[in-house]
Amino acid sequence: AAWHQTEGRQSWTAMMVHVARESGARNIIDIGCGIGHDLEAIRMELPDAILTGVEPNDRMRAVATVAARLDHAIPTVEPAPVEGADLLICCDVLEHVPDPETFLGDIAQRARIGCYLFETTGNDDCSTPLHLAQNRGWHPGRVLERHGFELQDVADRVRVWKRVEETG
């Protein structure tokens, strides 16, 4: 919760809300939603949006369900309705999965043409799987571009992508 109160992190949430609003997103999925800070902010701006939170931690998922009034709260990304999403959010998640290439590739290939992805990848925690030897030098752009995503905007560690073609 303290991290979400910092000025830098609040600016990310504001950017996320802006992307959701400006892209006309109606179906939004936050992969690794934590206790739902970002989805709660989106719900305040877009009360009719369909919000799905993906969070493996039962306690955090329960808090997010109440705080953001989630339409769907699920423990893993496999059953998430990625194919129908207008906006996918993946903030500081990829560095925590053992195989970020496969994880992101599975999500990217399921996303529809026109779907936006709001993504940040941590770069300062050397104990996370992304920074171990087998993943050194890895960047999400290579996977996303293989699956037809184009970079739309960058600010700080935030990258906004849009799937423009079906490839991969």
mmCIF file of N, CA and C in Angstrom, residues 12 21 32 34 36 39 50 53 56 63 65 73 79 81 93 100 103 106 109 111 115 118 140 145 149 153 157 167:
data_model
loop_
_atom_site.group_PDB
_atom_site.id
_atom_site.type_symbol
_atom_site.label_atom_id
_atom_site.label_comp_id
_atom_site.label_asym_id
_atom_site.label_seq_id
_atom_site.Cartn_x
_atom_site.Cartn_y
_atom_site.Cartn_z
ATOM 1 N N TRP A 12 1.799 6.581 -12.302
ATOM 2 C CA TRP A 12 1.520 5.416 -13.148
ATOM 3 C C TRP A 12 0.028 5.128 -13.170
ATOM 4 N N ARG A 21 -9.314 5.471 -20.369
ATOM 5 C CA ARG A 21 -10.330 6.421 -20.822
ATOM 6 C C ARG A 21 -10.147 6.767 -22.302
ATOM 7 N N GLY A 32 -1.941 -9.555 -12.033
ATOM 8 C CA GLY A 32 -1.137 -9.232 -10.855
ATOM 9 C C GLY A 32 -1.692 -8.001 -10.169
ATOM 10 N N GLY A 34 -2.771 -7.325 -7.252
ATOM 11 C CA GLY A 34 -2.534 -7.014 -5.845
ATOM 12 C C GLY A 34 -3.848 -6.786 -5.133
ATOM 13 N N GLY A 36 -5.742 -4.241 -5.645
ATOM 14 C CA GLY A 36 -6.674 -3.556 -6.530
ATOM 15 C C GLY A 36 -6.598 -2.049 -6.607
ATOM 16 N N LEU A 39 -7.186 -0.862 -10.291
ATOM 17 C CA LEU A 39 -8.551 -1.129 -10.751
ATOM 18 C C LEU A 39 -9.568 -0.263 -10.009
ATOM 19 N N ILE A 50 -15.885 -3.306 -17.336
ATOM 20 C CA ILE A 50 -15.839 -4.671 -16.803
ATOM 21 C C ILE A 50 -14.402 -4.904 -16.341
ATOM 22 N N GLY A 53 -9.596 -8.869 -12.105
ATOM 23 C CA GLY A 53 -8.328 -8.885 -11.396
ATOM 24 C C GLY A 53 -7.785 -10.303 -11.351
ATOM 25 N N PRO A 56 -2.839 -14.345 -7.653
ATOM 26 C CA PRO A 56 -2.736 -15.672 -7.040
ATOM 27 C C PRO A 56 -2.901 -15.667 -5.519
ATOM 28 N N VAL A 63 -9.445 -8.673 -1.164
ATOM 29 C CA VAL A 63 -9.468 -7.226 -0.914
ATOM 30 C C VAL A 63 -9.761 -6.484 -2.214
ATOM 31 N N THR A 65 -11.372 -7.510 -4.797
ATOM 32 C CA THR A 65 -12.759 -7.753 -5.199
ATOM 33 C C THR A 65 -13.691 -6.736 -4.569
ATOM 34 N N ALA A 73 -12.707 -12.049 -10.336
ATOM 35 C CA ALA A 73 -11.462 -12.154 -9.578
ATOM 36 C C ALA A 73 -10.998 -13.592 -9.692
ATOM 37 N N PRO A 79 -7.402 -18.790 -17.066
ATOM 38 C CA PRO A 79 -8.828 -18.639 -17.371
ATOM 39 C C PRO A 79 -9.268 -17.183 -17.608
ATOM 40 N N PRO A 81 -10.246 -13.847 -19.342
ATOM 41 C CA PRO A 81 -10.808 -13.623 -20.679
ATOM 42 C C PRO A 81 -9.984 -12.622 -21.502
ATOM 43 N N VAL A 93 5.085 -7.375 -12.797
ATOM 44 C CA VAL A 93 4.723 -8.782 -12.658
ATOM 45 C C VAL A 93 5.759 -9.670 -13.349
ATOM 46 N N PRO A 100 9.426 -15.439 -17.992
ATOM 47 C CA PRO A 100 8.647 -14.294 -18.487
ATOM 48 C C PRO A 100 8.366 -14.361 -19.981
ATOM 49 N N PHE A 103 5.349 -16.723 -20.342
ATOM 50 C CA PHE A 103 4.203 -16.108 -19.666
ATOM 51 C C PHE A 103 3.622 -14.978 -20.514
ATOM 52 N N ASP A 106 2.196 -16.181 -23.987
ATOM 53 C CA ASP A 106 0.861 -16.783 -23.885
ATOM 54 C C ASP A 106 -0.225 -15.724 -23.810
ATOM 55 N N GLN A 109 -0.364 -13.669 -27.400
ATOM 56 C CA GLN A 109 -0.985 -14.361 -28.536
ATOM 57 C C GLN A 109 -2.500 -14.471 -28.374
ATOM 58 N N ALA A 111 -4.362 -11.995 -26.980
ATOM 59 C CA ALA A 111 -4.946 -10.653 -27.041
ATOM 60 C C ALA A 111 -5.509 -10.382 -28.433
ATOM 61 N N CYS A 115 -6.125 -4.398 -28.847
ATOM 62 C CA CYS A 115 -5.959 -4.434 -27.397
ATOM 63 C C CYS A 115 -4.711 -3.645 -26.999
ATOM 64 N N PHE A 118 -0.680 -2.116 -20.883
ATOM 65 C CA PHE A 118 0.027 -1.162 -20.026
ATOM 66 C C PHE A 118 0.979 -1.997 -19.188
ATOM 67 N N PRO A 140 10.595 -7.238 -22.572
ATOM 68 C CA PRO A 140 9.267 -7.635 -23.044
ATOM 69 C C PRO A 140 8.983 -7.243 -24.491
ATOM 70 N N GLU A 145 6.512 -7.641 -29.802
ATOM 71 C CA GLU A 145 6.634 -7.347 -31.228
ATOM 72 C C GLU A 145 6.437 -8.609 -32.073
ATOM 73 N N PHE A 149 2.437 -6.558 -31.468
ATOM 74 C CA PHE A 149 2.264 -5.357 -30.660
ATOM 75 C C PHE A 149 3.245 -4.284 -31.111
ATOM 76 N N ASP A 153 3.742 4.347 -26.393
ATOM 77 C CA ASP A 153 4.234 5.426 -25.535
ATOM 78 C C ASP A 153 5.127 4.847 -24.448
ATOM 79 N N ARG A 157 9.292 3.933 -16.350
ATOM 80 C CA ARG A 157 9.343 2.496 -16.663
ATOM 81 C C ARG A 157 8.055 2.014 -17.310
ATOM 82 N N THR A 167 0.345 -11.979 -35.450
ATOM 83 C CA THR A 167 1.559 -12.651 -35.853
ATOM 84 C C THR A 167 1.937 -13.607 -34.727
#
